[in-house]
Amino acid sequence: MRTLKTLIVAAALAFTGQANAASVTSGQTNVLLDVELLASVGLVLSGVGGPVILPGNLGPGSVAFPINARNAMLPALPTTFTYTAGSLAPFSGTIEHSGTVLFNEGTLEVGNFTIGFDANRASDTTSGFFVADNVTFLGVPLFDVGLPSALSAMADALTVAADLLVSAELAGVLGNAGLIGVDVGDALIEASAVPEPGTLSLLLAGLLLGGVASTRRPAGGARANG
């Protein structure tokens, strides 16, 4: 009986620790780029490709990239981002997107972006999140995400607004180290989410164990009275 109680407590504690876990399932990331600044460093915006939404929710001139589903099949990468409702952290995984941006009359294409996190990229001006390309510069971060100007981490939705800053990697490609950290636009993540399946499993396990314990309790009481 003591072993059973231990299992119940362990399940309850596990559920408490995971009760606020939520997983991104869909949505879009809106981007508004400073096209004049980009053109001044040799990146002239010439169009978009794939399932890009025009305009995005950052006003005229913005675009939006659909967030890939968690069960997306190749060639699309599935989104795996899980976070804690109410506080965001702790979190894990990535937010994957479809759609591309074309520069210089279509001679340069970047897109199918990944939003990921690397603690080593965090600073006084950067959050540690980054936007990586999966078309031309495979897996290379093009932008660092600045400190959020708005953040809402609810159980059914995640919203994050922040600046896009030129990464050291992109500055290297452009041959201009002075561009590192330069603000080239805004990003707005608008994601739908659901409770993490593991949370529901733990709850069901706790209820099951609790039910087993309750059915055994009268028998134990009878022995004690005897």
PDB file of C-alpha atoms in Angstrom:
ATOM      1  CA  MET A   1       0.000   0.000   0.000  1.00  0.00           C
ATOM      2  CA  ARG A   2       2.865   2.364   0.819  1.00  0.00           C
ATOM      3  CA  THR A   3       4.321   1.727  -2.626  1.00  0.00           C
ATOM      4  CA  LEU A   4       1.001   2.633  -4.215  1.00  0.00           C
ATOM      5  CA  LYS A   5       0.802   5.863  -2.219  1.00  0.00           C
ATOM      6  CA  THR A   6       4.326   6.718  -3.314  1.00  0.00           C
ATOM      7  CA  LEU A   7       3.326   6.247  -6.934  1.00  0.00           C
ATOM      8  CA  ILE A   8       0.283   8.479  -6.465  1.00  0.00           C
ATOM      9  CA  VAL A   9       2.358  11.257  -4.891  1.00  0.00           C
ATOM     10  CA  ALA A  10       4.978  10.966  -7.622  1.00  0.00           C
ATOM     11  CA  ALA A  11       2.308  11.236 -10.327  1.00  0.00           C
ATOM     12  CA  ALA A  12       0.737  14.232  -8.608  1.00  0.00           C
ATOM     13  CA  LEU A  13       4.090  15.989  -8.283  1.00  0.00           C
ATOM     14  CA  ALA A  14       4.904  15.265 -11.912  1.00  0.00           C
ATOM     15  CA  PHE A  15       1.566  16.657 -12.986  1.00  0.00           C
ATOM     16  CA  THR A  16       2.075  19.792 -10.896  1.00  0.00           C
ATOM     17  CA  GLY A  17       5.425  20.380 -12.559  1.00  0.00           C
ATOM     18  CA  GLN A  18       3.944  20.006 -16.037  1.00  0.00           C
ATOM     19  CA  ALA A  19       0.481  21.471 -15.494  1.00  0.00           C
ATOM     20  CA  ASN A  20       1.190  24.611 -17.501  1.00  0.00           C
ATOM     21  CA  ALA A  21       3.023  23.000 -20.415  1.00  0.00           C
ATOM     22  CA  ALA A  22       1.675  24.008 -23.843  1.00  0.00           C
ATOM     23  CA  SER A  23       2.722  23.182 -27.387  1.00  0.00           C
ATOM     24  CA  VAL A  24       2.593  25.432 -30.443  1.00  0.00           C
ATOM     25  CA  THR A  25       0.413  23.843 -33.127  1.00  0.00           C
ATOM     26  CA  SER A  26      -0.168  26.492 -35.810  1.00  0.00           C
ATOM     27  CA  GLY A  27      -0.343  30.216 -36.509  1.00  0.00           C
ATOM     28  CA  GLN A  28       1.865  32.693 -38.321  1.00  0.00           C
ATOM     29  CA  THR A  29       4.907  34.865 -37.822  1.00  0.00           C
ATOM     30  CA  ASN A  30       4.515  38.377 -39.222  1.00  0.00           C
ATOM     31  CA  VAL A  31       7.550  40.284 -40.467  1.00  0.00           C
ATOM     32  CA  LEU A  32       7.993  43.903 -41.506  1.00  0.00           C
ATOM     33  CA  LEU A  33      11.452  44.544 -42.989  1.00  0.00           C
ATOM     34  CA  ASP A  34      13.235  47.845 -43.469  1.00  0.00           C
ATOM     35  CA  VAL A  35      13.589  47.411 -47.227  1.00  0.00           C
ATOM     36  CA  GLU A  36      15.507  50.657 -47.683  1.00  0.00           C
ATOM     37  CA  LEU A  37      18.141  49.645 -45.154  1.00  0.00           C
ATOM     38  CA  LEU A  38      18.456  46.187 -46.688  1.00  0.00           C
ATOM     39  CA  ALA A  39      18.804  47.686 -50.170  1.00  0.00           C
ATOM     40  CA  SER A  40      21.597  49.940 -48.901  1.00  0.00           C
ATOM     41  CA  VAL A  41      23.654  46.855 -47.998  1.00  0.00           C
ATOM     42  CA  GLY A  42      22.962  45.006 -51.247  1.00  0.00           C
ATOM     43  CA  LEU A  43      19.749  43.118 -50.464  1.00  0.00           C
ATOM     44  CA  VAL A  44      16.995  44.444 -52.713  1.00  0.00           C
ATOM     45  CA  LEU A  45      13.657  42.798 -51.924  1.00  0.00           C
ATOM     46  CA  SER A  46      12.115  41.397 -55.117  1.00  0.00           C
ATOM     47  CA  GLY A  47       9.294  39.118 -53.996  1.00  0.00           C
ATOM     48  CA  VAL A  48       8.131  36.174 -51.930  1.00  0.00           C
ATOM     49  CA  GLY A  49       7.568  32.505 -52.635  1.00  0.00           C
ATOM     50  CA  GLY A  50       5.453  29.694 -51.240  1.00  0.00           C
ATOM     51  CA  PRO A  51       2.490  30.062 -48.880  1.00  0.00           C
ATOM     52  CA  VAL A  52       3.327  33.591 -47.709  1.00  0.00           C
ATOM     53  CA  ILE A  53       0.417  35.695 -46.421  1.00  0.00           C
ATOM     54  CA  LEU A  54       0.138  39.226 -47.835  1.00  0.00           C
ATOM     55  CA  PRO A  55      -0.130  41.490 -46.011  1.00  0.00           C
ATOM     56  CA  GLY A  56       0.866  40.294 -42.567  1.00  0.00           C
ATOM     57  CA  ASN A  57      -0.501  41.676 -39.323  1.00  0.00           C
ATOM     58  CA  LEU A  58       2.175  44.358 -39.022  1.00  0.00           C
ATOM     59  CA  GLY A  59       0.545  46.659 -41.524  1.00  0.00           C
ATOM     60  CA  PRO A  60       1.197  47.555 -45.179  1.00  0.00           C
ATOM     61  CA  GLY A  61       4.403  46.077 -46.522  1.00  0.00           C
ATOM     62  CA  SER A  62       4.485  43.256 -43.980  1.00  0.00           C
ATOM     63  CA  VAL A  63       4.322  39.554 -44.791  1.00  0.00           C
ATOM     64  CA  ALA A  64       3.442  36.509 -42.717  1.00  0.00           C
ATOM     65  CA  PHE A  65       4.914  33.022 -42.788  1.00  0.00           C
ATOM     66  CA  PRO A  66       2.602  30.145 -41.761  1.00  0.00           C
ATOM     67  CA  ILE A  67       3.808  28.098 -38.799  1.00  0.00           C
ATOM     68  CA  ASN A  68       4.192  24.431 -39.699  1.00  0.00           C
ATOM     69  CA  ALA A  69       2.018  21.949 -37.824  1.00  0.00           C
ATOM     70  CA  ARG A  70       3.541  19.641 -35.215  1.00  0.00           C
ATOM     71  CA  ASN A  71       2.772  16.656 -37.455  1.00  0.00           C
ATOM     72  CA  ALA A  72       4.124  18.269 -40.635  1.00  0.00           C
ATOM     73  CA  MET A  73       5.630  15.820 -43.101  1.00  0.00           C
ATOM     74  CA  LEU A  74       8.813  16.316 -45.107  1.00  0.00           C
ATOM     75  CA  PRO A  75       9.906  18.455 -46.872  1.00  0.00           C
ATOM     76  CA  ALA A  76       8.321  20.752 -44.269  1.00  0.00           C
ATOM     77  CA  LEU A  77       9.904  20.631 -40.833  1.00  0.00           C
ATOM     78  CA  PRO A  78       7.480  20.037 -37.937  1.00  0.00           C
ATOM     79  CA  THR A  79       7.168  22.615 -35.171  1.00  0.00           C
ATOM     80  CA  THR A  80       8.288  21.218 -31.806  1.00  0.00           C
ATOM     81  CA  PHE A  81       8.144  24.299 -29.568  1.00  0.00           C
ATOM     82  CA  THR A  82       6.802  23.687 -26.060  1.00  0.00           C
ATOM     83  CA  TYR A  83       6.598  26.381 -23.397  1.00  0.00           C
ATOM     84  CA  THR A  84       5.221  27.107 -19.944  1.00  0.00           C
ATOM     85  CA  ALA A  85       1.920  28.980 -19.957  1.00  0.00           C
ATOM     86  CA  GLY A  86       2.076  32.145 -17.908  1.00  0.00           C
ATOM     87  CA  SER A  87       5.844  32.540 -17.967  1.00  0.00           C
ATOM     88  CA  LEU A  88       7.139  31.117 -21.308  1.00  0.00           C
ATOM     89  CA  ALA A  89      10.190  29.544 -19.614  1.00  0.00           C
ATOM     90  CA  PRO A  90      11.063  26.787 -19.344  1.00  0.00           C
ATOM     91  CA  PHE A  91      10.661  26.066 -23.042  1.00  0.00           C
ATOM     92  CA  SER A  92      12.184  23.805 -25.682  1.00  0.00           C
ATOM     93  CA  GLY A  93      12.081  22.993 -29.390  1.00  0.00           C
ATOM     94  CA  THR A  94      11.688  25.181 -32.464  1.00  0.00           C
ATOM     95  CA  ILE A  95       8.982  27.007 -34.412  1.00  0.00           C
ATOM     96  CA  GLU A  96       9.168  26.071 -38.096  1.00  0.00           C
ATOM     97  CA  HIS A  97       7.713  28.005 -41.038  1.00  0.00           C
ATOM     98  CA  SER A  98       6.977  27.723 -44.751  1.00  0.00           C
ATOM     99  CA  GLY A  99       7.495  30.461 -47.341  1.00  0.00           C
ATOM    100  CA  THR A 100      10.481  32.324 -48.732  1.00  0.00           C
ATOM    101  CA  VAL A 101      11.755  35.825 -49.465  1.00  0.00           C
ATOM    102  CA  LEU A 102      13.517  36.695 -52.728  1.00  0.00           C
ATOM    103  CA  PHE A 103      16.236  39.321 -53.095  1.00  0.00           C
ATOM    104  CA  ASN A 104      18.163  40.820 -56.012  1.00  0.00           C
ATOM    105  CA  GLU A 105      15.739  39.839 -58.780  1.00  0.00           C
ATOM    106  CA  GLY A 106      15.334  36.347 -57.386  1.00  0.00           C
ATOM    107  CA  THR A 107      19.019  35.458 -57.377  1.00  0.00           C
ATOM    108  CA  LEU A 108      18.970  35.010 -53.596  1.00  0.00           C
ATOM    109  CA  GLU A 109      16.218  33.100 -51.814  1.00  0.00           C
ATOM    110  CA  VAL A 110      15.944  32.563 -48.072  1.00  0.00           C
ATOM    111  CA  GLY A 111      13.102  31.153 -46.048  1.00  0.00           C
ATOM    112  CA  ASN A 112      11.331  28.128 -44.565  1.00  0.00           C
ATOM    113  CA  PHE A 113      12.583  29.814 -41.443  1.00  0.00           C
ATOM    114  CA  THR A 114      13.345  28.224 -38.085  1.00  0.00           C
ATOM    115  CA  ILE A 115      12.912  30.192 -34.880  1.00  0.00           C
ATOM    116  CA  GLY A 116      15.147  28.553 -32.311  1.00  0.00           C
ATOM    117  CA  PHE A 117      16.968  29.395 -29.102  1.00  0.00           C
ATOM    118  CA  ASP A 118      20.640  29.424 -28.146  1.00  0.00           C
ATOM    119  CA  ALA A 119      21.539  30.742 -24.702  1.00  0.00           C
ATOM    120  CA  ASN A 120      24.965  31.696 -26.026  1.00  0.00           C
ATOM    121  CA  ARG A 121      23.314  34.268 -28.310  1.00  0.00           C
ATOM    122  CA  ALA A 122      21.596  36.112 -25.459  1.00  0.00           C
ATOM    123  CA  SER A 123      22.894  39.575 -24.545  1.00  0.00           C
ATOM    124  CA  ASP A 124      21.727  42.944 -23.263  1.00  0.00           C
ATOM    125  CA  THR A 125      19.917  43.496 -26.574  1.00  0.00           C
ATOM    126  CA  THR A 126      19.164  39.973 -27.819  1.00  0.00           C
ATOM    127  CA  SER A 127      16.823  37.360 -26.333  1.00  0.00           C
ATOM    128  CA  GLY A 128      18.774  34.285 -27.399  1.00  0.00           C
ATOM    129  CA  PHE A 129      16.143  33.434 -30.010  1.00  0.00           C
ATOM    130  CA  PHE A 130      17.240  33.538 -33.640  1.00  0.00           C
ATOM    131  CA  VAL A 131      15.781  33.168 -37.136  1.00  0.00           C
ATOM    132  CA  ALA A 132      17.633  30.664 -39.321  1.00  0.00           C
ATOM    133  CA  ASP A 133      17.380  30.068 -43.074  1.00  0.00           C
ATOM    134  CA  ASN A 134      16.627  26.595 -44.477  1.00  0.00           C
ATOM    135  CA  VAL A 135      16.884  27.325 -48.206  1.00  0.00           C
ATOM    136  CA  THR A 136      20.258  28.796 -49.177  1.00  0.00           C
ATOM    137  CA  PHE A 137      22.232  29.151 -45.935  1.00  0.00           C
ATOM    138  CA  LEU A 138      21.055  25.899 -44.415  1.00  0.00           C
ATOM    139  CA  GLY A 139      20.590  26.269 -40.675  1.00  0.00           C
ATOM    140  CA  VAL A 140      22.483  29.580 -40.518  1.00  0.00           C
ATOM    141  CA  PRO A 141      20.948  32.297 -38.308  1.00  0.00           C
ATOM    142  CA  LEU A 142      20.184  35.410 -40.357  1.00  0.00           C
ATOM    143  CA  PHE A 143      18.662  37.444 -37.550  1.00  0.00           C
ATOM    144  CA  ASP A 144      18.833  37.565 -33.784  1.00  0.00           C
ATOM    145  CA  VAL A 145      15.525  38.280 -32.073  1.00  0.00           C
ATOM    146  CA  GLY A 146      15.692  41.291 -29.796  1.00  0.00           C
ATOM    147  CA  LEU A 147      14.280  41.517 -26.297  1.00  0.00           C
ATOM    148  CA  PRO A 148      10.486  41.175 -26.540  1.00  0.00           C
ATOM    149  CA  SER A 149       8.481  44.393 -26.618  1.00  0.00           C
ATOM    150  CA  ALA A 150       5.340  42.326 -25.967  1.00  0.00           C
ATOM    151  CA  LEU A 151       4.912  38.789 -24.668  1.00  0.00           C
ATOM    152  CA  SER A 152       1.828  36.730 -23.843  1.00  0.00           C
ATOM    153  CA  ALA A 153       2.238  33.024 -23.099  1.00  0.00           C
ATOM    154  CA  MET A 154      -1.243  31.613 -22.581  1.00  0.00           C
ATOM    155  CA  ALA A 155      -2.256  27.963 -22.527  1.00  0.00           C
ATOM    156  CA  ASP A 156      -3.929  28.276 -25.939  1.00  0.00           C
ATOM    157  CA  ALA A 157      -1.884  31.034 -27.599  1.00  0.00           C
ATOM    158  CA  LEU A 158       1.619  32.465 -27.724  1.00  0.00           C
ATOM    159  CA  THR A 159       2.261  36.036 -28.859  1.00  0.00           C
ATOM    160  CA  VAL A 160       5.725  37.591 -29.043  1.00  0.00           C
ATOM    161  CA  ALA A 161       6.738  40.923 -30.598  1.00  0.00           C
ATOM    162  CA  ALA A 162      10.385  41.898 -31.024  1.00  0.00           C
ATOM    163  CA  ASP A 163      12.931  43.535 -33.324  1.00  0.00           C
ATOM    164  CA  LEU A 164      14.932  41.589 -35.889  1.00  0.00           C
ATOM    165  CA  LEU A 165      18.657  42.288 -35.586  1.00  0.00           C
ATOM    166  CA  VAL A 166      21.325  41.420 -38.153  1.00  0.00           C
ATOM    167  CA  SER A 167      23.239  38.365 -36.959  1.00  0.00           C
ATOM    168  CA  ALA A 168      27.006  38.036 -36.987  1.00  0.00           C
ATOM    169  CA  GLU A 169      26.589  35.314 -39.604  1.00  0.00           C
ATOM    170  CA  LEU A 170      24.595  37.503 -42.005  1.00  0.00           C
ATOM    171  CA  ALA A 171      26.968  40.404 -41.458  1.00  0.00           C
ATOM    172  CA  GLY A 172      29.774  38.036 -42.420  1.00  0.00           C
ATOM    173  CA  VAL A 173      28.008  37.017 -45.628  1.00  0.00           C
ATOM    174  CA  LEU A 174      27.555  40.698 -46.485  1.00  0.00           C
ATOM    175  CA  GLY A 175      31.169  41.441 -45.596  1.00  0.00           C
ATOM    176  CA  ASN A 176      30.221  44.203 -43.181  1.00  0.00           C
ATOM    177  CA  ALA A 177      30.868  43.556 -39.478  1.00  0.00           C
ATOM    178  CA  GLY A 178      29.381  46.955 -38.678  1.00  0.00           C
ATOM    179  CA  LEU A 179      25.920  45.529 -39.427  1.00  0.00           C
ATOM    180  CA  ILE A 180      25.952  43.155 -36.440  1.00  0.00           C
ATOM    181  CA  GLY A 181      23.001  43.970 -34.214  1.00  0.00           C
ATOM    182  CA  VAL A 182      21.462  46.528 -36.578  1.00  0.00           C
ATOM    183  CA  ASP A 183      17.658  46.626 -36.389  1.00  0.00           C
ATOM    184  CA  VAL A 184      16.282  45.660 -39.820  1.00  0.00           C
ATOM    185  CA  GLY A 185      12.645  45.060 -38.993  1.00  0.00           C
ATOM    186  CA  ASP A 186       9.957  43.782 -36.676  1.00  0.00           C
ATOM    187  CA  ALA A 187       8.588  40.313 -35.998  1.00  0.00           C
ATOM    188  CA  LEU A 188       5.291  39.289 -34.438  1.00  0.00           C
ATOM    189  CA  ILE A 189       4.701  35.636 -33.582  1.00  0.00           C
ATOM    190  CA  GLU A 190       1.008  34.753 -33.346  1.00  0.00           C
ATOM    191  CA  ALA A 191       0.766  31.067 -32.509  1.00  0.00           C
ATOM    192  CA  SER A 192      -2.048  28.792 -31.440  1.00  0.00           C
ATOM    193  CA  ALA A 193      -1.258  26.195 -28.795  1.00  0.00           C
ATOM    194  CA  VAL A 194      -2.692  23.242 -26.887  1.00  0.00           C
ATOM    195  CA  PRO A 195      -1.855  21.676 -23.514  1.00  0.00           C
ATOM    196  CA  GLU A 196       1.093  19.339 -23.810  1.00  0.00           C
ATOM    197  CA  PRO A 197      -0.178  15.735 -24.247  1.00  0.00           C
ATOM    198  CA  GLY A 198       2.142  14.563 -21.478  1.00  0.00           C
ATOM    199  CA  THR A 199       0.263  16.788 -19.048  1.00  0.00           C
ATOM    200  CA  LEU A 200      -3.032  15.077 -19.804  1.00  0.00           C
ATOM    201  CA  SER A 201      -1.416  11.643 -19.537  1.00  0.00           C
ATOM    202  CA  LEU A 202      -0.061  12.448 -16.093  1.00  0.00           C
ATOM    203  CA  LEU A 203      -3.461  13.684 -14.962  1.00  0.00           C
ATOM    204  CA  LEU A 204      -5.141  10.477 -16.133  1.00  0.00           C
ATOM    205  CA  ALA A 205      -2.451   8.406 -14.455  1.00  0.00           C
ATOM    206  CA  GLY A 206      -2.981  10.272 -11.206  1.00  0.00           C
ATOM    207  CA  LEU A 207      -6.744   9.764 -11.369  1.00  0.00           C
ATOM    208  CA  LEU A 208      -6.290   6.066 -12.133  1.00  0.00           C
ATOM    209  CA  LEU A 209      -3.925   5.534  -9.225  1.00  0.00           C
ATOM    210  CA  GLY A 210      -6.207   7.519  -6.965  1.00  0.00           C
ATOM    211  CA  GLY A 211      -9.125   5.314  -7.951  1.00  0.00           C
ATOM    212  CA  VAL A 212      -7.147   2.151  -7.222  1.00  0.00           C
ATOM    213  CA  ALA A 213      -6.176   3.518  -3.803  1.00  0.00           C
ATOM    214  CA  SER A 214      -9.775   4.389  -2.914  1.00  0.00           C
ATOM    215  CA  THR A 215     -10.987   0.915  -3.777  1.00  0.00           C
ATOM    216  CA  ARG A 216      -8.364  -0.655  -1.518  1.00  0.00           C
ATOM    217  CA  ARG A 217      -8.829   1.691   1.451  1.00  0.00           C
ATOM    218  CA  PRO A 218     -11.935  -0.001   3.001  1.00  0.00           C
ATOM    219  CA  ALA A 219     -10.214  -3.376   3.036  1.00  0.00           C
ATOM    220  CA  GLY A 220      -7.244  -1.896   4.828  1.00  0.00           C
ATOM    221  CA  GLY A 221      -9.552  -0.227   7.343  1.00  0.00           C
ATOM    222  CA  ALA A 222     -11.342  -3.498   8.083  1.00  0.00           C
ATOM    223  CA  ARG A 223      -8.045  -5.221   8.865  1.00  0.00           C
ATOM    224  CA  ALA A 224      -7.062  -2.392  11.166  1.00  0.00           C
ATOM    225  CA  ASN A 225     -10.348  -2.612  13.065  1.00  0.00           C
ATOM    226  CA  GLY A 226      -9.948  -6.324  13.381  1.00  0.00           C
TER     227      GLY A 226
END
